[in-house]
Short mmCIF file of C-alpha atoms in Angstrom, two decimals:
data_model
loop_
_atom_site.label_atom_id
_atom_site.label_comp_id
_atom_site.label_asym_id
_atom_site.label_seq_id
_atom_site.Cartn_x
_atom_site.Cartn_y
_atom_site.Cartn_z
CA MET Q 1 19.85 -32.07 16.78
CA ARG Q 2 22.56 -29.68 15.52
CA ARG Q 3 19.91 -27.08 14.72
CA LEU Q 4 18.36 -27.49 18.01
CA PHE Q 5 21.61 -27.18 19.69
CA SER Q 6 22.36 -23.92 17.84
CA PHE Q 7 19.03 -22.46 18.97
CA ILE Q 8 19.84 -23.32 22.64
CA LEU Q 9 23.32 -21.82 22.24
CA PHE Q 10 22.08 -18.68 20.84
CA SER Q 11 19.30 -18.32 23.44
CA MET Q 12 21.53 -19.01 26.38
CA ILE Q 13 24.31 -16.57 25.58
CA SER Q 14 21.94 -13.83 24.44
CA VAL Q 15 19.64 -14.34 27.60
CA PHE Q 16 22.95 -14.05 29.70
CA MET Q 17 24.05 -10.89 28.13
CA LEU Q 18 20.54 -9.26 27.98
CA ALA Q 19 19.81 -10.11 31.66
CA GLN Q 20 23.07 -8.42 32.78
CA GLY Q 21 23.48 -5.66 30.37
CA HIS Q 22 19.97 -4.63 28.94
CA ASP Q 23 19.58 -1.46 27.10
CA HIS Q 24 23.13 -0.97 25.84
CA ASP Q 25 21.68 -0.07 22.39
CA HIS Q 26 21.19 3.46 23.84
CA GLY Q 27 24.56 4.73 24.99
CA ASP Q 28 23.01 7.58 26.91
CA GLY Q 29 21.48 5.22 29.41
CA HIS Q 30 18.00 6.54 28.55
CA ASN Q 31 18.76 9.98 29.58
CA HIS Q 32 15.60 11.29 28.03
CA ASP Q 33 12.86 13.32 29.45
CA HIS Q 34 9.73 11.15 28.79
CA ALA Q 35 7.87 11.39 32.00
CA HIS Q 36 5.70 13.99 30.51
CA ASP Q 37 3.67 12.73 27.66
CA HIS Q 38 0.35 13.47 29.14
CA GLU Q 39 -0.13 16.05 31.91
CA SER Q 40 -3.08 14.47 33.49
CA HIS Q 41 -5.55 11.71 33.37
CA ALA Q 42 -9.30 11.94 33.88
CA GLY Q 43 -10.24 12.06 37.59
CA HIS Q 44 -6.69 12.89 38.80
CA ASP Q 45 -4.87 16.08 39.43
CA HIS Q 46 -1.20 15.15 39.62
CA ASP Q 47 0.33 18.55 39.70
CA ASN Q 48 0.51 18.56 43.53
CA GLY Q 49 2.86 15.63 43.43
CA GLU Q 50 0.96 13.86 46.19
CA THR Q 51 0.65 10.05 46.51
CA HIS Q 52 -2.80 8.84 45.67
CA ALA Q 53 -4.78 6.08 47.48
CA GLY Q 54 -6.17 3.24 45.64
CA HIS Q 55 -3.30 3.47 43.06
CA ASP Q 56 -4.25 1.27 40.05
CA GLY Q 57 -0.74 1.31 38.52
CA ASP Q 58 -1.78 3.48 35.48
CA HIS Q 59 -1.74 7.06 36.55
CA HIS Q 60 0.98 9.55 35.70
CA HIS Q 61 3.50 10.74 38.21
CA ALA Q 62 4.30 14.53 38.18
CA ASN Q 63 7.57 15.60 36.67
CA TYR Q 64 9.73 17.26 39.40
CA LEU Q 65 12.47 19.95 39.45
CA ILE Q 66 15.36 19.49 41.75
CA SER Q 67 16.25 22.62 43.65
CA ASN Q 68 19.60 21.41 45.25
CA PRO Q 69 20.80 18.80 42.96
CA ASN Q 70 24.17 18.11 44.91
CA THR Q 71 22.09 16.61 47.84
CA ASP Q 72 21.80 12.81 47.52
CA CYS Q 73 19.20 12.27 50.31
CA GLY Q 74 16.39 14.74 50.86
CA ALA Q 75 16.80 17.32 47.99
CA SER Q 76 14.16 19.98 47.66
CA VAL Q 77 11.86 19.50 44.85
CA SER Q 78 9.03 21.41 42.95
CA VAL Q 79 6.60 20.41 40.22
CA ASP Q 80 7.64 21.21 36.65
CA GLN Q 81 4.59 23.10 35.23
CA ASN Q 82 6.15 23.63 31.71
CA HIS Q 83 7.15 20.27 30.41
CA GLU Q 84 6.32 19.56 26.81
CA TYR Q 85 5.69 16.38 24.86
CA ASP Q 86 8.92 14.92 23.38
CA PRO Q 87 8.17 12.46 20.50
CA THR Q 88 11.78 11.26 20.16
CA ALA Q 89 12.14 10.45 23.86
CA THR Q 90 8.80 8.67 23.83
CA ALA Q 91 9.72 6.63 20.67
CA ILE Q 92 13.07 5.64 22.40
CA HIS Q 93 11.31 4.74 25.65
CA HIS Q 94 8.79 2.27 23.84
CA ILE Q 95 11.61 0.44 22.10
CA SER Q 96 13.85 0.14 25.11
CA ASP Q 97 14.12 -2.92 27.31
CA ALA Q 98 12.32 -3.11 30.66
CA ASN Q 99 11.90 -5.22 33.78
CA VAL Q 100 8.15 -5.39 33.11
CA TYR Q 101 6.33 -6.72 30.00
CA THR Q 102 3.90 -3.91 28.86
CA ILE Q 103 1.03 -4.55 26.48
CA LEU Q 104 -0.59 -1.64 24.74
CA ASP Q 105 0.57 0.59 27.62
CA ALA Q 106 -2.34 -0.85 29.57
CA VAL Q 107 -1.46 -4.47 30.74
CA ARG Q 108 1.79 -4.76 32.60
CA ILE Q 109 2.99 -8.23 33.40
CA PRO Q 110 5.51 -8.23 36.23
CA LEU Q 111 8.79 -10.20 35.70
CA PRO Q 112 11.09 -11.67 38.40
CA ALA Q 113 13.67 -9.32 39.93
CA ILE Q 114 17.05 -11.06 40.76
CA LEU Q 115 19.36 -8.56 42.31
CA TYR Q 116 22.81 -8.99 43.91
CA SER Q 117 24.72 -6.74 46.26
CA LYS Q 118 27.68 -7.40 48.49
CA ASP Q 119 25.88 -6.15 51.54
CA ARG Q 120 22.60 -7.97 50.99
CA GLY Q 121 23.47 -10.89 48.86
CA VAL Q 122 20.81 -12.27 46.38
CA GLU Q 123 17.37 -10.73 46.48
CA PHE Q 124 14.57 -12.31 44.54
CA PHE Q 125 11.08 -10.74 44.26
CA SER Q 126 8.51 -9.74 41.55
CA THR Q 127 8.65 -6.37 39.83
CA GLY Q 128 4.94 -6.20 40.66
CA LYS Q 129 6.12 -4.76 44.06
CA PHE Q 130 6.93 -1.53 42.28
CA GLU Q 131 3.35 -1.19 40.90
CA ALA Q 132 4.47 0.17 37.61
CA GLY Q 133 2.34 2.77 35.94
CA HIS Q 134 2.69 5.27 33.03
CA HIS Q 135 6.03 4.91 31.10
CA ASP Q 136 6.71 2.01 33.57
CA ASN Q 137 7.58 4.29 36.42
CA GLY Q 138 6.87 2.51 39.82
CA ALA Q 139 4.54 4.01 42.33
CA LYS Q 140 6.30 2.16 45.18
CA SER Q 141 9.91 1.56 46.15
CA TYR Q 142 10.77 -1.90 47.47
CA ASN Q 143 13.70 -2.61 49.77
CA GLY Q 144 15.52 0.57 48.60
CA TYR Q 145 14.99 -0.11 44.92
CA VAL Q 146 12.67 1.71 42.48
CA LEU Q 147 11.36 1.14 38.93
CA PHE Q 148 12.25 4.16 36.70
CA GLU Q 149 11.30 3.94 33.05
CA GLY Q 150 11.07 0.22 33.25
CA ASN Q 151 14.50 -0.32 34.78
CA ILE Q 152 15.35 -1.20 38.35
CA HIS Q 153 17.44 1.48 40.12
CA LYS Q 154 18.90 1.58 43.59
CA LEU Q 155 18.27 4.62 45.88
CA ALA Q 156 21.56 6.16 47.04
CA CYS Q 157 20.14 6.12 50.53
CA SER Q 158 18.65 2.69 50.20
CA ASP Q 159 19.42 1.96 53.85
CA LYS Q 160 16.51 4.16 54.76
CA PHE Q 161 14.04 2.13 52.71
CA VAL Q 162 15.00 -1.41 53.24
CA ASP Q 163 11.62 -2.43 55.10
CA GLY Q 164 9.07 -3.32 52.54
CA THR Q 165 7.29 -0.76 50.20
CA THR Q 166 7.36 3.03 50.27
CA ALA Q 167 5.05 5.23 48.16
CA VAL Q 168 6.93 7.01 45.37
CA ASP Q 169 5.51 10.55 44.50
CA GLY Q 170 7.38 10.82 41.09
CA PHE Q 171 10.71 11.30 39.51
CA GLY Q 172 12.85 14.18 38.58
CA ARG Q 173 16.10 15.00 36.58
CA VAL Q 174 18.59 17.72 36.76
CA GLU Q 175 21.83 18.54 34.91
CA VAL Q 176 24.96 19.29 36.95
CA ALA Q 177 28.50 19.93 36.17
CA GLY Q 178 30.78 16.86 36.60
CA ALA Q 179 34.28 16.53 37.84
CA ASP Q 180 35.65 16.99 34.36
CA GLY Q 181 33.44 20.00 33.62
CA LYS Q 182 30.91 18.18 31.47
CA SER Q 183 27.20 18.16 32.12
CA VAL Q 184 26.06 15.09 34.03
CA GLU Q 185 22.50 14.08 34.54
CA ARG Q 186 21.32 13.18 38.06
CA ARG Q 187 18.05 11.37 38.58
CA TYR Q 188 15.97 11.47 41.61
CA ALA Q 189 13.03 9.58 43.13
CA VAL Q 190 10.64 11.86 45.05
CA ILE Q 191 9.57 10.20 48.24
CA GLY Q 192 7.64 12.21 51.00
CA GLY Q 193 8.20 15.41 49.14
CA LYS Q 194 11.94 14.93 49.07
CA GLY Q 195 14.34 13.86 46.29
CA PHE Q 196 16.53 10.85 46.81
CA LEU Q 197 19.26 10.26 44.18
CA LEU Q 198 19.09 7.13 42.10
CA GLU Q 199 22.12 5.03 41.12
CA GLN Q 200 22.55 4.31 37.47
CA LYS Q 201 21.03 1.10 36.34
CA THR Q 202 23.37 -1.71 36.73
CA ILE Q 203 25.54 -2.99 33.95
CA TRP Q 204 27.93 -6.02 33.64
CA ASP Q 205 30.90 -4.21 31.94
CA GLY Q 206 32.04 -1.96 34.80
CA GLY Q 207 31.02 1.23 33.00
CA ILE Q 208 32.98 0.52 29.68
CA LEU Q 209 29.92 0.90 27.55
CA GLY Q 210 28.71 3.92 29.61
CA GLY Q 211 25.99 4.26 32.26
CA GLY Q 212 28.36 4.29 35.33
CA VAL Q 213 29.05 1.78 37.92
CA THR Q 214 26.54 0.58 40.61
CA SER Q 215 26.72 -1.08 43.96
CA PHE Q 216 24.40 -3.91 42.71
CA MET Q 217 23.96 -6.29 39.85
CA ASP Q 218 20.70 -6.78 38.05
CA LEU Q 219 20.39 -10.37 36.85
CA SER Q 220 16.72 -10.01 36.09
CA PRO Q 221 15.05 -11.33 32.87
CA THR Q 222 13.59 -8.44 30.89
CA LYS Q 223 10.84 -8.20 28.24
CA SER Q 224 13.50 -8.78 25.55
CA VAL Q 225 14.63 -11.99 27.17
CA VAL Q 226 11.16 -13.27 27.50
CA SER Q 227 10.34 -12.24 23.92
CA MET Q 228 13.40 -14.09 22.81
CA LEU Q 229 12.47 -17.24 24.67
CA ILE Q 230 8.99 -17.16 23.34
CA VAL Q 231 10.21 -16.77 19.72
CA CYS Q 232 12.64 -19.74 20.20
CA LEU Q 233 9.86 -21.86 21.57
CA ILE Q 234 7.55 -20.88 18.60
CA LEU Q 235 10.33 -21.87 16.12
CA PHE Q 236 11.10 -24.97 18.00
CA PHE Q 237 7.52 -26.27 17.78
CA ALA Q 238 7.16 -25.07 14.10
CA PHE Q 239 10.17 -27.21 13.10
CA ARG Q 240 9.03 -30.03 15.32
CA ALA Q 241 5.52 -30.03 13.67
CA ALA Q 242 7.23 -29.95 10.21
CA ALA Q 243 9.64 -32.81 10.98
CA LYS Q 244 6.68 -34.89 12.24
CA ALA Q 245 4.66 -34.04 9.11
CA TYR Q 246 7.57 -35.13 6.84
CA THR Q 247 7.83 -38.43 8.73
CA LYS Q 248 4.08 -39.04 8.67
CA ASN Q 249 3.44 -37.90 5.23
CA GLU Q 250 6.63 -39.34 3.55
CA GLY Q 251 6.63 -38.88 -0.23
CA GLN Q 252 3.61 -36.45 -0.19
CA ALA Q 253 3.51 -32.90 -1.04
CA PRO Q 254 4.21 -30.49 1.72
CA SER Q 255 1.21 -28.89 3.68
CA GLY Q 256 0.67 -26.64 6.55
CA ILE Q 257 3.72 -25.35 8.13
CA GLN Q 258 5.91 -27.28 5.73
CA SER Q 259 4.48 -25.14 2.78
CA PHE Q 260 6.32 -22.06 4.40
CA LEU Q 261 9.44 -23.68 5.77
CA GLU Q 262 10.42 -25.90 2.92
CA PRO Q 263 10.72 -23.23 0.20
CA VAL Q 264 12.58 -20.85 2.58
CA PHE Q 265 14.99 -23.76 3.61
CA GLN Q 266 15.68 -24.62 0.03
CA PHE Q 267 16.34 -21.02 -0.88
CA ILE Q 268 18.87 -20.55 1.89
CA ARG Q 269 20.60 -23.87 0.94
CA ASP Q 270 20.50 -23.52 -2.89
CA ASP Q 271 21.12 -19.79 -3.20
CA VAL Q 272 23.12 -18.96 -0.13
CA ALA Q 273 24.95 -21.90 1.35
CA ILE Q 274 25.96 -23.81 -1.77
CA PRO Q 275 27.09 -20.79 -3.95
CA PHE Q 276 29.04 -19.20 -1.11
CA ILE Q 277 30.49 -22.15 0.74
CA GLY Q 278 30.51 -24.84 -1.97
CA GLU Q 279 28.78 -28.25 -2.52
CA LYS Q 280 31.40 -30.08 -0.57
CA LYS Q 281 31.40 -28.08 2.67
CA TYR Q 282 28.01 -26.37 2.93
CA GLU Q 283 26.26 -29.21 4.99
CA LYS Q 284 28.55 -28.53 7.84
CA TYR Q 285 27.44 -24.91 8.15
CA LEU Q 286 23.97 -25.25 7.01
CA PRO Q 287 22.47 -25.63 10.59
CA LEU Q 288 24.25 -22.38 11.58
CA LEU Q 289 22.87 -20.43 8.60
CA MET Q 290 19.39 -21.82 9.11
CA THR Q 291 19.41 -20.93 12.87
CA ILE Q 292 20.76 -17.41 12.21
CA PHE Q 293 18.16 -16.76 9.55
CA PHE Q 294 15.02 -18.02 11.33
CA PHE Q 295 16.24 -16.69 14.70
CA ILE Q 296 16.60 -13.14 13.32
CA LEU Q 297 13.40 -13.43 11.13
CA GLY Q 298 11.38 -14.67 14.12
CA LEU Q 299 12.61 -11.79 16.37
CA ASN Q 300 11.90 -9.25 13.56
CA LEU Q 301 8.42 -10.46 12.98
CA TRP Q 302 7.59 -10.77 16.77
CA GLY Q 303 8.61 -7.10 17.03
CA GLN Q 304 6.13 -6.10 14.28
CA ILE Q 305 3.19 -7.04 16.51
CA PRO Q 306 2.45 -3.76 18.29
CA PHE Q 307 0.06 -5.11 21.02
CA LEU Q 308 2.77 -7.52 22.23
CA GLY Q 309 4.95 -5.04 23.65
CA SER Q 310 6.67 -3.57 20.68
CA VAL Q 311 9.77 -5.43 21.58
CA ASN Q 312 12.98 -4.55 19.85
CA VAL Q 313 15.16 -7.55 20.53
CA SER Q 314 16.97 -7.68 17.14
CA GLY Q 315 17.50 -3.86 17.38
CA SER Q 316 19.54 -4.34 20.63
CA LEU Q 317 23.32 -4.16 20.23
CA THR Q 318 23.60 -6.79 22.92
CA VAL Q 319 21.90 -9.45 20.92
CA THR Q 320 23.45 -8.52 17.50
CA MET Q 321 26.94 -8.41 19.05
CA ILE Q 322 26.54 -12.04 20.35
CA LEU Q 323 25.49 -13.10 16.90
CA ALA Q 324 28.45 -11.15 15.30
CA VAL Q 325 30.89 -12.62 17.84
CA LEU Q 326 29.76 -16.10 17.14
CA VAL Q 327 30.11 -15.61 13.30
CA PHE Q 328 33.46 -14.02 13.98
CA LEU Q 329 34.73 -16.98 15.93
CA ILE Q 330 33.32 -19.64 13.63
CA THR Q 331 34.66 -17.97 10.54
CA ASN Q 332 38.22 -17.60 11.83
CA PHE Q 333 38.36 -20.88 13.49
CA SER Q 334 37.35 -22.48 10.13
CA GLY Q 335 39.94 -20.42 8.22
CA ASN Q 336 42.43 -22.64 6.34
CA LYS Q 337 46.09 -21.95 5.41
CA ASN Q 338 45.06 -20.08 2.27
CA TYR Q 339 42.84 -17.78 4.27
CA TRP Q 340 45.38 -16.78 6.85
CA GLY Q 341 48.06 -16.64 4.06
CA HIS Q 342 46.18 -13.76 2.45
CA ILE Q 343 46.03 -11.80 5.70
CA PHE Q 344 49.74 -12.29 6.91
CA ASN Q 345 51.77 -13.48 3.85
CA PHE Q 346 50.75 -11.98 0.43
CA PRO Q 347 52.98 -14.00 -1.86
CA GLY Q 348 54.92 -11.89 -4.34
CA VAL Q 349 54.18 -8.61 -2.56
CA PRO Q 350 57.14 -6.31 -1.52
CA TRP Q 351 57.77 -6.44 2.24
CA PHE Q 352 57.16 -2.65 2.70
CA VAL Q 353 53.72 -2.99 1.14
CA LYS Q 354 52.96 -5.90 3.49
CA LEU Q 355 53.57 -3.45 6.30
CA ILE Q 356 50.49 -1.43 5.01
CA LEU Q 357 48.38 -4.44 3.85
CA THR Q 358 48.72 -6.76 6.95
CA PRO Q 359 47.27 -4.20 9.52
CA VAL Q 360 44.39 -3.26 7.12
CA GLU Q 361 43.55 -7.11 6.72
CA VAL Q 362 43.70 -7.76 10.39
CA LEU Q 363 41.49 -4.70 10.92
CA GLY Q 364 39.11 -6.09 8.43
CA LEU Q 365 38.64 -9.36 10.53
CA PHE Q 366 37.03 -7.22 13.19
CA ILE Q 367 35.21 -4.66 10.96
CA LYS Q 368 33.22 -7.43 9.29
CA PRO Q 369 31.40 -8.62 12.46
CA LEU Q 370 31.22 -4.99 13.49
CA THR Q 371 29.18 -4.20 10.41
CA LEU Q 372 27.05 -7.13 10.92
CA MET Q 373 26.21 -6.05 14.44
CA LEU Q 374 25.51 -2.45 13.51
CA ARG Q 375 23.50 -3.01 10.32
CA LEU Q 376 20.88 -5.28 11.83
CA ALA Q 377 20.51 -3.23 15.07
CA GLY Q 378 20.39 0.05 13.27
CA ASN Q 379 17.78 -0.93 10.52
CA ILE Q 380 15.44 -2.51 13.13
CA THR Q 381 15.68 0.29 15.62
CA ALA Q 382 15.17 2.92 12.95
CA GLY Q 383 12.09 1.28 11.72
CA HIS Q 384 10.48 1.20 15.23
CA ILE Q 385 11.38 4.83 15.90
CA ALA Q 386 9.91 6.02 12.66
CA ILE Q 387 6.54 4.22 13.38
CA LEU Q 388 6.38 5.59 16.92
CA SER Q 389 7.34 9.04 15.68
CA PHE Q 390 4.61 9.16 13.30
CA VAL Q 391 2.15 8.13 15.97
CA GLY Q 392 3.52 10.89 17.96
CA LEU Q 393 2.24 13.35 15.36
CA ILE Q 394 -1.24 13.10 16.94
CA PHE Q 395 0.12 14.52 20.18
CA ILE Q 396 2.27 17.11 18.56
CA PHE Q 397 -0.58 18.47 16.37
CA GLY Q 398 -2.91 18.10 19.19
CA ASN Q 399 -0.67 19.85 21.66
CA SER Q 400 -0.78 16.76 24.03
CA GLY Q 401 -4.56 16.60 24.09
CA THR Q 402 -5.45 20.41 24.35
CA ASN Q 403 -6.18 20.90 20.57
CA MET Q 404 -8.77 18.57 19.20
CA ALA Q 405 -8.56 19.90 15.67
CA GLY Q 406 -4.84 19.52 15.72
CA ALA Q 407 -5.20 16.05 17.05
CA THR Q 408 -7.53 15.11 14.21
CA THR Q 409 -5.02 16.41 11.80
CA GLY Q 410 -2.27 14.49 13.36
CA THR Q 411 -4.43 11.48 13.17
CA ILE Q 412 -5.11 11.72 9.50
CA LEU Q 413 -1.39 12.18 8.83
CA ALA Q 414 -0.23 9.45 11.22
CA ILE Q 415 -2.52 6.54 10.02
CA PRO Q 416 -1.34 6.26 6.37
CA LEU Q 417 2.27 6.99 7.27
CA THR Q 418 2.19 4.30 10.06
CA ILE Q 419 0.67 1.78 7.71
CA PHE Q 420 3.23 2.54 5.06
CA MET Q 421 6.15 2.32 7.52
CA MET Q 422 4.83 -1.00 8.99
CA SER Q 423 4.62 -2.43 5.44
CA ILE Q 424 8.25 -1.36 4.82
CA GLU Q 425 9.25 -2.90 8.22
CA LEU Q 426 7.66 -6.15 7.25
CA ILE Q 427 9.93 -6.29 4.05
CA VAL Q 428 12.96 -5.11 6.27
CA ALA Q 429 12.29 -8.12 8.59
CA PHE Q 430 12.91 -10.66 5.88
CA VAL Q 431 15.68 -8.63 4.18
CA GLN Q 432 17.71 -8.09 7.15
CA ALA Q 433 17.56 -11.78 8.21
CA PHE Q 434 18.57 -12.67 4.72
CA VAL Q 435 21.52 -10.13 4.68
CA PHE Q 436 23.03 -11.24 7.90
CA THR Q 437 22.79 -14.92 6.68
CA ILE Q 438 24.32 -14.29 3.21
CA LEU Q 439 27.10 -12.15 4.75
CA THR Q 440 27.84 -14.98 7.18
CA ALA Q 441 27.86 -17.45 4.31
CA SER Q 442 30.27 -15.22 2.25
CA TYR Q 443 32.57 -14.80 5.35
CA ILE Q 444 32.82 -18.62 5.96
CA GLY Q 445 33.07 -19.28 2.24
CA ALA Q 446 36.15 -17.04 2.02
CA ALA Q 447 37.69 -18.63 5.12
CA THR Q 448 37.28 -22.10 3.80
CA GLU Q 449 37.97 -21.59 0.07
CA GLU Q 450 40.71 -23.82 -1.35
CA HIS Q 451 43.53 -22.17 -3.35
CA HIS Q 452 43.12 -22.55 -7.22
#
């Protein structure tokens, strides 16, 4: 029951944080130009920027240039004829969070949209209203909202589009000088041949982590939230099946799912929990360590399956931050007199040295969970970006489909590199789950260690 409670606790807190603040693992707020991977699709000429009848949700919207960027409603636009393929932006887009669940860039599963604003209250509808297409850009606006690169944005002039759906021609970006003289990106949805400014995607922190402040709050579950809940359910049923098997086949050799879970469980207990925390106290913290290990491992392995959305849950700073904060709280609330004495007292040390050591030790309390957060997110995200960048070699060498010989060369290079990187990522999935767990055990062990 304690392990089940831990799973539920991790899930509820992470779901809350992700739903309100998704995509904080990219501080630039996805300010990338990735609306231009493919200039056209068969049977469609999109350079005229017109809305197409019979939209199937998969065609590409033209990339627009904004002529008068300081106009919020009705800016002049033109089609950008010279955009090039950007592999970095494409990779970042595919590992980012979204309000739709995309499988193989072909199947898009709408998710619930839950939005709140002071003037409208709570609005609930399906993101299918946006008819998401290439790069999860919506072909329609709904009640003044649009779907841009998978995230819900509100039109600055939303009062003009509050009644149902309106066709969206495409999206555009432009750099302008901000009040402080720094360059600021403004994003536009092109509707009826005119550009309408987009508010930044909503965040829960009031702009502290970047991205700006919006007039609405997005409480919608994203594909990371959905993936996390699926992984938690899989883990729950896996452990449930193992528990039933132990009860049914008591005294017999493990079989089925037991054969995988039991050695891993024993390894974490015998080589992590007992050595670092001690035989007398390890049982108290064992459910936490097991929860952390299997939770992270499950998310890492789920993200390895490319046709299930290439999710990057454990590469999100939001999720790793919650895990790190919980470890920080549990560690310090478990700290004994000896632990705090080594931070504020330092017996036998001159007072002037204490003035230096105490701030360093206090700073170390926060650096430890910070490194936990950054290490896990950085390693998982880097692996996903590397794999997607290797796939991008096909488009780079093939000049976005115009050079068949180059595309063939890119494919020959991309396949072995991608397979190699996926193999490394499989190892990293286990290693990072283990590293997070063993460091957690070491922090708890140091906090609860008795003075000798």
